[in-house]
Short mmCIF file of C-alpha atoms in Angstrom, two decimals:
data_model
loop_
_atom_site.label_atom_id
_atom_site.label_comp_id
_atom_site.label_asym_id
_atom_site.label_seq_id
_atom_site.Cartn_x
_atom_site.Cartn_y
_atom_site.Cartn_z
CA MET A 1 97.26 132.53 65.49
CA PRO A 2 99.92 134.51 67.37
CA ALA A 3 103.10 133.15 68.94
CA ASN A 4 105.09 130.04 68.12
CA ASP A 5 103.00 126.90 67.58
CA ASP A 6 105.18 124.66 69.74
CA TYR A 7 105.11 127.17 72.59
CA VAL A 8 101.32 127.50 72.38
CA ILE A 9 100.85 123.72 72.33
CA GLU A 10 102.96 123.36 75.49
CA ILE A 11 101.01 126.12 77.26
CA LEU A 12 97.67 124.56 76.31
CA LYS A 13 98.84 121.23 77.73
CA ASP A 14 100.04 122.88 80.95
CA VAL A 15 96.68 124.56 81.61
CA GLY A 16 94.66 121.45 80.72
CA LEU A 17 93.05 122.68 77.49
CA LEU A 18 94.86 120.04 75.42
CA THR A 19 95.84 116.46 76.23
CA GLN A 20 99.13 114.87 75.27
CA THR A 21 97.25 112.47 72.98
CA GLN A 22 95.54 115.36 71.16
CA ALA A 23 98.85 117.20 70.81
CA GLU A 24 100.58 114.13 69.35
CA ASP A 25 97.67 113.51 66.98
CA VAL A 26 97.69 117.05 65.56
CA MET A 27 101.50 116.93 65.25
CA THR A 28 101.28 113.69 63.24
CA ARG A 29 98.51 114.93 60.98
CA THR A 30 100.00 118.36 60.24
CA GLY A 31 103.67 117.51 60.30
CA GLY A 32 104.13 120.36 62.75
CA VAL A 33 102.74 122.97 60.32
CA ASN A 34 99.80 125.24 61.33
CA MET A 35 99.06 123.10 64.39
CA VAL A 36 97.24 125.82 66.32
CA ASP A 37 95.11 126.77 63.31
CA THR A 38 94.17 123.10 62.96
CA LEU A 39 93.12 122.92 66.64
CA ILE A 40 90.87 125.94 66.17
CA ARG A 41 89.44 124.79 62.83
CA GLU A 42 88.55 121.37 64.24
CA GLY A 43 86.98 122.86 67.37
CA ILE A 44 89.42 121.21 69.78
CA VAL A 45 90.35 124.55 71.37
CA SER A 46 88.65 127.88 70.70
CA SER A 47 90.53 130.94 69.52
CA GLU A 48 89.24 132.88 72.54
CA ASN A 49 90.54 130.28 75.01
CA ILE A 50 93.96 130.37 73.37
CA SER A 51 94.10 134.18 73.46
CA ARG A 52 92.93 134.25 77.10
CA THR A 53 95.56 131.69 78.07
CA LEU A 54 98.42 133.48 76.28
CA ALA A 55 97.35 136.80 77.79
CA SER A 56 97.34 135.29 81.28
CA GLN A 57 100.74 133.67 80.76
CA ASN A 58 102.20 137.04 79.74
CA GLY A 59 100.54 139.11 82.47
CA MET A 60 98.07 140.87 80.16
CA ASP A 61 94.33 141.42 80.40
CA PHE A 62 92.01 139.90 77.79
CA VAL A 63 89.30 142.09 76.25
CA ASP A 64 86.17 141.38 74.18
CA LEU A 65 86.43 143.97 71.40
CA SER A 66 82.82 143.43 70.31
CA LYS A 67 81.77 145.36 73.43
CA ILE A 68 84.21 148.26 72.97
CA THR A 69 83.82 151.39 70.83
CA PRO A 70 86.96 153.54 70.98
CA ASN A 71 86.88 157.33 71.02
CA PRO A 72 87.34 158.79 67.49
CA ASP A 73 90.28 160.88 68.78
CA LEU A 74 92.10 157.66 69.74
CA ILE A 75 91.39 156.11 66.35
CA ARG A 76 93.01 159.07 64.62
CA MET A 77 96.18 158.61 66.69
CA ILE A 78 96.99 155.39 64.80
CA SER A 79 97.33 155.31 61.03
CA THR A 80 95.70 152.61 58.94
CA GLU A 81 99.14 151.34 57.92
CA THR A 82 100.26 151.05 61.57
CA ALA A 83 97.05 149.33 62.67
CA ARG A 84 97.25 146.74 59.90
CA ARG A 85 101.00 146.19 60.17
CA TYR A 86 101.02 145.54 63.91
CA LYS A 87 97.49 144.09 64.15
CA THR A 88 96.44 146.56 66.82
CA VAL A 89 93.51 148.86 67.62
CA PRO A 90 93.03 151.51 70.35
CA VAL A 91 90.79 150.64 73.29
CA HIS A 92 90.82 153.60 75.71
CA GLU A 93 93.10 155.89 77.74
CA ALA A 94 94.14 155.05 81.29
CA ASP A 95 96.29 157.23 83.54
CA GLY A 96 97.82 159.05 80.60
CA SER A 97 98.64 155.85 78.69
CA LEU A 98 97.05 154.72 75.44
CA VAL A 99 95.69 151.18 75.84
CA LEU A 100 96.01 149.11 72.66
CA ALA A 101 94.55 145.68 71.90
CA ILE A 102 96.99 143.34 70.17
CA ALA A 103 96.61 139.84 68.75
CA ASP A 104 99.99 138.43 69.78
CA PRO A 105 101.00 138.96 73.43
CA MET A 106 104.55 137.89 72.53
CA ASP A 107 105.07 140.34 69.65
CA PHE A 108 107.85 142.28 71.38
CA GLU A 109 108.76 144.10 68.18
CA ALA A 110 105.24 145.56 68.08
CA PHE A 111 105.48 146.66 71.74
CA ASP A 112 108.71 148.56 71.11
CA SER A 113 107.73 149.96 67.70
CA LEU A 114 104.29 151.21 68.73
CA GLY A 115 105.66 153.04 71.76
CA PHE A 116 108.27 154.70 69.53
CA LEU A 117 105.83 155.56 66.71
CA LEU A 118 103.14 157.02 68.96
CA LYS A 119 105.62 158.93 71.15
CA ARG A 120 103.58 158.41 74.29
CA PRO A 121 103.15 155.77 77.03
CA VAL A 122 101.43 152.65 75.72
CA GLU A 123 99.87 149.70 77.53
CA PHE A 124 98.66 146.50 75.90
CA VAL A 125 95.73 144.13 76.31
CA CYS A 126 95.06 140.96 74.30
CA ALA A 127 92.14 140.13 71.97
CA THR A 128 91.48 137.33 69.49
CA PRO A 129 93.03 137.74 66.01
CA ALA A 130 89.57 137.56 64.43
CA GLN A 131 88.23 140.42 66.56
CA ILE A 132 91.35 142.50 65.91
CA ALA A 133 90.99 142.01 62.13
CA GLU A 134 87.28 142.80 62.18
CA LYS A 135 87.82 145.92 64.30
CA ILE A 136 90.58 147.17 61.99
CA ASP A 137 88.25 146.78 59.00
CA ARG A 138 85.56 148.79 60.80
CA LEU A 139 87.75 151.51 62.28
CA TYR A 140 90.03 151.95 59.29
CA PRO A 141 87.88 151.23 56.19
CA ALA A 142 89.60 151.61 52.84
CA GLU A 143 86.89 153.53 51.02
CA LEU A 144 86.56 152.99 47.28
CA GLU A 145 86.29 156.73 46.83
CA GLY A 146 89.79 157.11 48.32
CA ILE A 147 91.23 155.95 45.04
CA ILE A 148 89.84 159.04 43.33
CA GLY A 149 91.97 161.38 45.45
CA ILE A 150 95.07 159.64 44.18
CA THR A 151 93.63 159.74 40.64
CA THR A 152 93.34 163.52 40.84
CA GLU A 153 96.91 163.75 42.06
CA ALA A 154 98.05 161.51 39.22
CA GLU A 155 96.33 163.75 36.66
CA GLU A 156 97.82 166.89 38.14
CA GLU A 157 101.35 165.48 38.33
CA GLU A 158 101.28 163.66 35.00
CA SER A 159 104.09 165.23 33.02
CA ASP A 160 106.65 164.56 30.38
CA ASP A 161 109.45 164.10 32.90
CA GLY A 162 108.39 160.53 33.62
CA ASP A 163 107.24 161.11 37.22
CA THR A 164 105.37 157.85 37.89
CA ALA A 165 104.96 158.07 41.69
CA PRO A 166 101.24 159.06 41.59
CA ILE A 167 100.48 156.24 39.14
CA ILE A 168 102.31 153.77 41.38
CA ARG A 169 100.26 154.91 44.37
CA LEU A 170 97.04 154.79 42.33
CA VAL A 171 97.63 151.22 41.16
CA SER A 172 98.73 150.04 44.61
CA SER A 173 95.68 151.68 46.17
CA LEU A 174 93.39 149.90 43.71
CA LEU A 175 94.95 146.51 44.42
CA ILE A 176 94.82 147.03 48.19
CA GLU A 177 91.20 148.17 47.97
CA ALA A 178 90.23 145.06 46.02
CA GLN A 179 91.91 142.83 48.61
CA ASN A 180 90.26 144.62 51.54
CA ASN A 181 86.85 144.21 49.89
CA ARG A 182 87.41 140.43 49.48
CA ALA A 183 87.26 140.75 45.68
CA SER A 184 88.17 137.67 43.66
CA ASP A 185 88.82 139.57 40.41
CA ILE A 186 89.69 143.07 39.23
CA HIS A 187 88.51 144.04 35.74
CA ILE A 188 90.05 147.08 34.03
CA GLU A 189 88.17 147.61 30.77
CA PRO A 190 88.88 150.36 28.22
CA LEU A 191 85.69 151.79 26.68
CA GLU A 192 85.45 154.38 23.92
CA LYS A 193 85.49 157.46 26.17
CA SER A 194 86.18 156.04 29.62
CA LEU A 195 88.08 153.43 31.60
CA ARG A 196 85.82 151.11 33.59
CA VAL A 197 87.04 149.35 36.76
CA ARG A 198 84.96 146.60 38.33
CA LEU A 199 85.52 144.26 41.28
CA ARG A 200 83.98 140.81 41.52
CA ILE A 201 82.82 140.39 45.12
CA ASP A 202 81.01 137.20 46.17
CA GLY A 203 80.51 136.34 42.50
CA SER A 204 78.93 139.66 41.45
CA LEU A 205 80.67 142.41 39.51
CA GLN A 206 80.49 145.84 41.17
CA GLU A 207 81.62 148.96 39.33
CA ILE A 208 83.70 151.48 41.28
CA LYS A 209 84.66 155.06 40.51
CA SER A 210 87.29 154.77 37.84
CA PRO A 211 90.36 156.76 36.79
CA PRO A 212 90.04 159.02 33.73
CA LYS A 213 90.59 157.61 30.26
CA LYS A 214 93.88 159.50 29.75
CA LEU A 215 95.56 157.49 32.55
CA GLN A 216 94.68 154.19 30.82
CA GLY A 217 98.09 153.66 29.21
CA ALA A 218 100.04 154.54 32.35
CA ILE A 219 97.96 152.21 34.55
CA ILE A 220 98.26 149.26 32.16
CA SER A 221 102.00 149.83 31.77
CA ARG A 222 102.45 149.96 35.54
CA LEU A 223 100.61 146.64 35.99
CA LYS A 224 102.73 145.01 33.26
CA ILE A 225 105.93 146.24 34.94
CA MET A 226 104.74 144.82 38.28
CA THR A 227 104.50 141.32 36.75
CA GLY A 228 108.16 141.44 35.71
CA SER A 229 107.41 139.28 32.67
CA MET A 230 105.00 141.20 30.42
CA SER A 231 106.11 143.54 27.63
CA ILE A 232 104.85 147.11 27.83
CA ALA A 233 105.72 147.58 24.15
CA GLU A 234 103.56 144.68 22.96
CA LYS A 235 99.88 145.64 22.77
CA ARG A 236 98.67 143.46 19.90
CA ILE A 237 98.65 139.99 21.47
CA PRO A 238 97.34 138.55 24.76
CA GLN A 239 99.84 138.30 27.62
CA ASP A 240 99.85 136.57 30.99
CA GLY A 241 101.79 137.24 34.17
CA ARG A 242 101.74 137.22 37.94
CA ILE A 243 102.04 139.89 40.61
CA GLN A 244 102.98 139.26 44.23
CA MET A 245 102.48 142.10 46.70
CA LYS A 246 102.17 142.58 50.43
CA VAL A 247 98.97 144.00 51.94
CA GLY A 248 99.65 144.59 55.63
CA ASP A 249 101.29 141.35 56.74
CA LYS A 250 99.53 139.29 54.10
CA VAL A 251 101.21 138.25 50.83
CA VAL A 252 98.72 138.42 47.94
CA ASP A 253 99.19 136.73 44.56
CA LEU A 254 97.46 138.04 41.45
CA ARG A 255 97.18 136.27 38.10
CA VAL A 256 97.19 138.90 35.36
CA SER A 257 95.75 138.50 31.85
CA THR A 258 95.64 141.09 29.06
CA VAL A 259 93.59 140.97 25.86
CA PRO A 260 93.72 143.59 23.06
CA THR A 261 90.33 145.21 22.42
CA VAL A 262 89.13 147.92 20.04
CA HIS A 263 89.71 150.66 22.63
CA GLY A 264 92.90 149.35 24.22
CA GLU A 265 94.11 146.44 26.32
CA SER A 266 91.63 144.92 28.75
CA ILE A 267 93.18 143.55 31.97
CA VAL A 268 91.71 140.99 34.35
CA MET A 269 93.55 140.22 37.59
CA ARG A 270 92.48 137.22 39.62
CA ILE A 271 93.29 137.54 43.32
CA LEU A 272 94.51 134.22 44.67
CA ASP A 273 93.59 134.11 48.36
CA LYS A 274 95.70 131.48 50.10
CA SER A 275 93.38 131.53 53.14
CA SER A 276 90.95 129.42 51.10
CA LEU A 277 93.51 126.59 51.18
CA MET A 278 92.93 126.22 54.90
CA LEU A 279 89.18 125.91 54.60
CA GLY A 280 87.68 122.78 56.10
CA LEU A 281 84.89 120.92 54.34
CA PRO A 282 82.15 122.60 56.46
CA GLU A 283 83.43 126.04 55.40
CA LEU A 284 83.10 124.98 51.76
CA GLY A 285 79.41 124.33 52.40
CA PHE A 286 79.33 120.58 53.10
CA LEU A 287 76.63 119.52 55.53
CA SER A 288 77.57 116.73 57.92
CA ASP A 289 76.26 113.79 55.85
CA ASP A 290 77.88 114.94 52.61
CA GLN A 291 81.08 115.72 54.48
CA ALA A 292 81.19 112.19 55.88
CA SER A 293 80.61 110.74 52.38
CA PHE A 294 83.30 112.89 50.83
CA GLU A 295 85.83 112.11 53.56
CA ARG A 296 85.25 108.38 52.92
CA LEU A 297 85.84 108.92 49.20
CA VAL A 298 89.12 110.84 49.54
CA ALA A 299 90.37 108.17 51.94
CA LEU A 300 90.22 105.54 49.16
CA PRO A 301 93.61 104.17 48.09
CA ASP A 302 92.96 104.39 44.34
CA GLY A 303 90.51 105.43 41.64
CA ILE A 304 89.44 108.76 40.17
CA ILE A 305 87.33 111.37 41.95
CA LEU A 306 86.07 114.12 39.66
CA VAL A 307 84.76 117.58 40.55
CA THR A 308 82.59 119.10 37.84
CA GLY A 309 80.89 122.38 37.14
CA PRO A 310 81.19 125.49 34.96
CA THR A 311 84.02 128.01 35.17
CA GLY A 312 83.86 129.94 38.44
CA SER A 313 81.95 127.27 40.36
CA GLY A 314 84.72 126.72 42.94
CA LYS A 315 86.15 123.44 41.62
CA THR A 316 89.78 124.47 42.17
CA THR A 317 89.10 125.67 45.72
CA THR A 318 87.43 122.35 46.53
CA LEU A 319 90.39 120.37 45.15
CA TYR A 320 92.90 122.43 47.13
CA ALA A 321 90.84 122.09 50.30
CA CYS A 322 90.84 118.31 49.74
CA LEU A 323 94.60 118.30 49.25
CA ASN A 324 95.01 120.28 52.45
CA TYR A 325 92.80 117.74 54.25
CA MET A 326 94.87 114.83 52.88
CA ASN A 327 98.29 116.46 53.23
CA ARG A 328 100.12 114.32 55.81
CA PRO A 329 103.76 113.32 56.20
CA ASP A 330 103.04 109.70 55.26
CA ARG A 331 101.53 110.59 51.86
CA LYS A 332 103.25 111.84 48.72
CA ILE A 333 101.05 114.23 46.74
CA ILE A 334 101.91 115.59 43.28
CA THR A 335 99.84 118.05 41.23
CA VAL A 336 99.94 118.98 37.53
CA GLU A 337 98.43 122.41 36.93
CA GLU A 338 98.18 125.10 34.28
CA PRO A 339 99.07 127.37 35.97
CA VAL A 340 99.97 126.58 39.59
CA GLU A 341 97.54 128.93 41.35
CA TYR A 342 98.44 128.31 45.00
CA GLN A 343 101.75 127.08 46.35
CA MET A 344 101.23 124.57 49.17
CA ASN A 345 103.75 123.34 51.71
CA GLY A 346 104.44 119.61 51.59
CA ILE A 347 103.05 119.10 48.08
CA ASN A 348 105.03 118.65 44.84
CA GLN A 349 103.48 120.96 42.25
CA VAL A 350 104.31 120.77 38.54
CA GLN A 351 103.40 123.60 36.16
CA VAL A 352 102.50 122.82 32.57
CA ASN A 353 104.60 124.63 29.96
CA ASN A 354 103.68 123.66 26.41
CA GLU A 355 106.54 125.70 24.92
CA THR A 356 109.14 123.50 26.62
CA GLY A 357 107.26 120.27 26.00
CA MET A 358 105.99 119.97 29.58
CA THR A 359 102.43 119.19 28.50
CA PHE A 360 99.77 117.65 30.71
CA PRO A 361 100.46 114.10 29.40
CA ALA A 362 104.26 114.53 29.62
CA ALA A 363 104.06 115.86 33.17
CA LEU A 364 101.67 113.10 34.17
CA ARG A 365 103.93 110.37 32.78
CA ALA A 366 106.93 111.84 34.59
CA MET A 367 105.12 112.15 37.91
CA LEU A 368 104.14 108.46 37.88
CA ARG A 369 107.83 107.63 38.13
CA GLN A 370 107.93 109.66 41.34
CA ALA A 371 105.80 107.04 43.17
CA PRO A 372 103.04 109.37 44.47
CA ASN A 373 100.09 108.24 46.58
CA ILE A 374 97.79 111.03 45.39
CA ILE A 375 97.75 112.85 42.05
CA MET A 376 95.82 116.04 41.31
CA LEU A 377 95.28 117.15 37.71
CA GLY A 378 94.02 120.67 37.13
CA GLU A 379 91.67 119.42 34.43
CA ILE A 380 91.12 116.38 32.20
CA ARG A 381 91.07 117.96 28.73
CA ASP A 382 91.71 115.26 26.15
CA LYS A 383 91.86 111.52 25.54
CA GLU A 384 95.60 111.23 26.20
CA THR A 385 95.41 112.95 29.59
CA ALA A 386 92.29 110.98 30.53
CA SER A 387 93.88 107.65 29.55
CA ILE A 388 97.03 108.26 31.58
CA ALA A 389 94.97 109.42 34.57
CA ILE A 390 92.79 106.32 34.38
CA ASN A 391 95.80 104.01 34.08
CA ALA A 392 97.31 105.74 37.12
CA SER A 393 94.11 105.18 39.08
CA LEU A 394 94.09 101.51 38.14
CA THR A 395 97.66 101.00 39.34
CA GLY A 396 97.22 102.10 42.92
CA HIS A 397 96.98 105.90 42.79
CA LEU A 398 94.16 108.17 43.93
CA VAL A 399 93.55 110.76 41.19
CA LEU A 400 91.65 114.03 41.73
CA SER A 401 90.67 116.18 38.78
CA THR A 402 88.00 118.41 37.25
CA LEU A 403 85.74 118.33 34.20
CA HIS A 404 83.40 120.88 32.69
CA THR A 405 79.96 119.26 32.87
CA ASN A 406 76.65 120.53 34.20
CA ASP A 407 75.94 117.66 36.57
CA ALA A 408 77.60 114.61 38.11
CA PRO A 409 76.22 111.86 35.80
CA GLY A 410 77.21 113.95 32.76
CA ALA A 411 80.89 113.38 33.57
CA VAL A 412 80.60 109.79 32.34
CA ALA A 413 79.34 110.85 28.91
CA ARG A 414 82.05 113.50 28.74
CA LEU A 415 84.82 110.95 29.33
CA VAL A 416 83.33 108.61 26.72
CA ASP A 417 83.00 111.53 24.27
CA ILE A 418 86.71 112.32 24.47
CA GLY A 419 87.52 108.71 23.66
CA VAL A 420 87.78 106.74 26.92
CA PRO A 421 86.15 103.29 26.59
CA PRO A 422 83.18 102.78 28.95
CA PHE A 423 84.80 99.75 30.60
CA LEU A 424 87.76 101.89 31.66
CA VAL A 425 85.45 104.66 32.96
CA SER A 426 83.49 102.13 35.02
CA SER A 427 86.68 100.58 36.39
CA ALA A 428 88.38 103.82 37.39
CA VAL A 429 85.78 106.39 38.46
CA ARG A 430 84.90 106.14 42.14
CA ALA A 431 82.73 109.24 42.40
CA VAL A 432 81.77 112.46 40.65
CA MET A 433 80.80 115.62 42.49
CA ALA A 434 79.10 118.52 40.70
CA GLN A 435 79.00 121.87 42.43
CA ARG A 436 77.84 125.48 42.19
CA LEU A 437 78.46 128.53 44.35
CA VAL A 438 75.74 130.58 46.04
CA ARG A 439 76.14 133.67 48.21
CA ARG A 440 76.21 133.04 51.95
CA LEU A 441 73.94 135.18 54.11
CA CYS A 442 75.78 137.49 56.49
CA SER A 443 75.65 135.84 59.91
CA ASN A 444 75.71 139.24 61.61
CA CYS A 445 72.52 140.71 60.14
CA LYS A 446 70.35 138.00 58.53
CA GLU A 447 66.87 137.73 59.94
CA PRO A 448 64.01 135.18 59.74
CA THR A 449 61.60 135.44 56.84
CA GLU A 450 58.85 133.48 55.12
CA LEU A 451 59.23 131.94 51.69
CA SER A 452 56.96 133.44 49.04
CA GLU A 453 54.49 131.28 47.17
CA TYR A 454 56.68 131.50 44.07
CA GLU A 455 59.79 130.41 45.98
CA ALA A 456 58.01 127.49 47.66
CA ARG A 457 56.58 126.35 44.33
CA SER A 458 59.90 126.75 42.47
CA LEU A 459 61.70 124.68 45.11
CA ASN A 460 58.89 122.12 45.18
CA LEU A 461 58.44 122.46 48.95
CA ASP A 462 55.46 121.13 50.83
CA PRO A 463 53.98 122.85 53.93
CA SER A 464 55.52 120.32 56.34
CA GLN A 465 59.05 121.16 55.13
CA ILE A 466 58.41 124.88 55.42
CA ALA A 467 56.93 124.51 58.92
CA LYS A 468 60.18 122.97 60.23
CA ALA A 469 62.45 125.43 58.42
CA THR A 470 64.20 128.64 59.45
CA PRO A 471 64.63 130.54 56.15
CA MET A 472 66.47 133.85 56.41
CA ARG A 473 66.66 137.02 54.36
CA PRO A 474 69.52 139.47 53.77
CA VAL A 475 69.42 142.76 55.67
CA GLY A 476 72.74 144.54 55.34
CA CYS A 477 75.14 145.81 57.99
CA GLU A 478 78.61 147.28 58.44
CA LYS A 479 80.24 143.86 58.41
CA CYS A 480 78.87 142.92 54.97
CA ARG A 481 79.04 146.52 53.66
CA GLY A 482 75.26 146.70 53.40
CA LYS A 483 74.94 143.76 50.98
CA GLY A 484 73.36 141.20 53.32
CA PHE A 485 75.76 138.54 52.02
CA ARG A 486 79.33 137.75 53.04
CA GLY A 487 81.25 135.05 51.22
CA ARG A 488 79.95 132.08 49.25
CA LEU A 489 79.27 128.42 49.89
CA GLY A 490 78.93 125.38 47.67
CA ILE A 491 75.91 123.29 46.82
CA PHE A 492 76.83 119.76 45.82
CA GLU A 493 75.63 116.70 43.93
CA ILE A 494 77.64 113.57 44.75
CA MET A 495 77.32 110.49 42.53
CA VAL A 496 79.05 107.46 44.02
CA ALA A 497 79.86 104.73 41.48
CA ASP A 498 78.77 101.52 43.23
CA ASP A 499 78.63 98.11 41.52
CA GLU A 500 75.25 98.76 39.89
CA ILE A 501 76.28 102.17 38.52
CA ARG A 502 79.56 100.74 37.21
CA GLN A 503 77.63 98.02 35.41
CA MET A 504 75.33 100.62 33.85
CA ILE A 505 78.35 102.64 32.67
CA ASN A 506 79.88 99.49 31.20
CA HIS A 507 76.67 98.91 29.24
CA ASN A 508 76.65 102.44 27.77
CA ALA A 509 73.84 103.83 29.91
CA THR A 510 72.81 107.36 28.95
CA THR A 511 73.26 110.34 31.25
CA LEU A 512 69.50 110.44 31.80
CA GLN A 513 69.43 106.77 32.81
CA LEU A 514 72.35 107.23 35.18
CA ARG A 515 70.75 110.31 36.70
CA HIS A 516 67.42 108.56 37.21
CA ARG A 517 69.00 105.52 38.88
CA THR A 518 71.43 107.45 41.09
CA ARG A 519 68.54 109.56 42.36
CA GLU A 520 66.61 106.37 43.14
CA LEU A 521 69.68 105.22 45.10
CA GLY A 522 69.65 108.43 47.16
CA MET A 523 71.73 111.01 45.29
CA ARG A 524 70.63 114.57 46.04
CA THR A 525 70.62 116.97 43.11
CA LEU A 526 72.22 120.39 43.21
CA ARG A 527 68.84 121.99 43.78
CA GLU A 528 67.90 119.55 46.54
CA ASP A 529 71.14 120.29 48.37
CA GLY A 530 70.50 124.00 47.86
CA ILE A 531 67.02 123.61 49.34
CA ARG A 532 68.53 122.15 52.52
CA LYS A 533 70.73 125.22 52.85
CA VAL A 534 67.80 127.57 52.25
CA LEU A 535 65.77 125.83 54.95
CA ALA A 536 68.75 126.00 57.30
CA GLY A 537 69.05 129.76 56.79
CA MET A 538 72.47 129.62 55.08
CA THR A 539 71.45 131.22 51.77
CA THR A 540 68.29 132.43 50.03
CA ALA A 541 65.79 130.73 47.76
CA GLU A 542 66.58 133.25 45.03
CA GLU A 543 70.27 132.28 45.07
CA VAL A 544 69.50 128.56 44.75
CA ILE A 545 66.84 129.01 42.07
CA SER A 546 69.12 131.17 39.89
CA SER A 547 72.09 128.80 40.31
CA THR A 548 70.14 125.64 39.46
CA MET A 549 67.80 126.81 36.69
CA GLY A 550 68.49 123.72 34.59
CA ASP A 551 68.13 121.26 37.47
CA ASP A 552 65.03 119.11 37.47
CA HIS A 553 63.31 118.63 40.78
#
């Protein structure tokens, strides 16, 4: 949100949108960090009300940008870089002045700079940050094909004199394009006669027009130089590094990995989007009942809570969202990660470094001497790590971690397999949550549909369930770039270890026995949770069926 948090809080209290009690509560829970974002996320005050209030306080009009389509001539007056830097879009002309919508009515630097840059009279109105961002994406799209123009320039200017400017622009353009398309990964793959570039968007790889093969070496070298830690001379062994760059006003972190292949080095860059840290449990995909259950679990003073699922199922995002939810001034939180993917304010994060002896077990032992309330381990990988984590949970610490298992009950067998005695598993584990990711239907263009006979049969739905449902289908629009989907959400399976389940674990119950009994006690499977989200119009039957093929129903 625009403007200083403390200032906004005081204004909201003055106009009656926020009580003193609410203000004190959010201050206590956030420690004074991101207070306004918390108010919006929790529905205490809407973003529109805040923008309207700030506009009024600063003598500006408020506009609803969803009802405004600027003249193309006005759009061309402002460059993409200027629009994104100052978070502004043109609205219309009035009495010879260009009227611009801006997100922050107190951004005096933007007022002065825009008037100077445009060299004409400028007036300002206020709009919500979300509408400004959406309008910028629509009015100033970064087309994938735009990269090819820079590619051509790079080919033409490639010479022996070491002129790397076109390559720098080409690589920067590719990274910016991936960020603007909400990609989670960039794959640069050398083939025999070509260089393939693919973006992973909402879990699916999409190939884009790629630079020519002869620029392969220059592109890979440029990316290595950007990390500041990778050797451009070494092409025979895998290397890892990180890149931090600024896209508009947003700092983007990329985790870079190279692997030698037959036709050259393959590079995968994972884009680490810090906005996911601020997601609330509903944004992750929790429905109200599961959210209430999970909030009760993470409020426990001790024990282990495990999140399971295959690689790419969103386990890390869920853990970080939980840490963000629990991050308060009265709690000490320490994490041990390999590597530290997101840096979070107020949390002590330790990075594993096996070369220096800072292994998972060593880091975990050291952190216990720091008297934390909550410990997060990136992953439980071996008996030693598991044993220390369990001992920590039994001595008054809440431990969050991940495991690679297909379902929630399978986590018990996995811990026993790596050498943890069943009596320790039953004593320490409070709950296990398995999860998968499915694509979320675009809220702007989805439309009602009917489930096919195959879909109804595959999901084991009876006519009464279908009659009460509102299933939706993807359509495709400008907002979702014609895909019909925008973003992803989780489907969950939460196994709570009550007294009966703990006794079964202690008596070496099999995964099948645990699964059967937990379902009798009310646990929903991954597919059953997915079905609820299909019937609620959040995703499609096809998404749930493909993500839960091995799930019995």
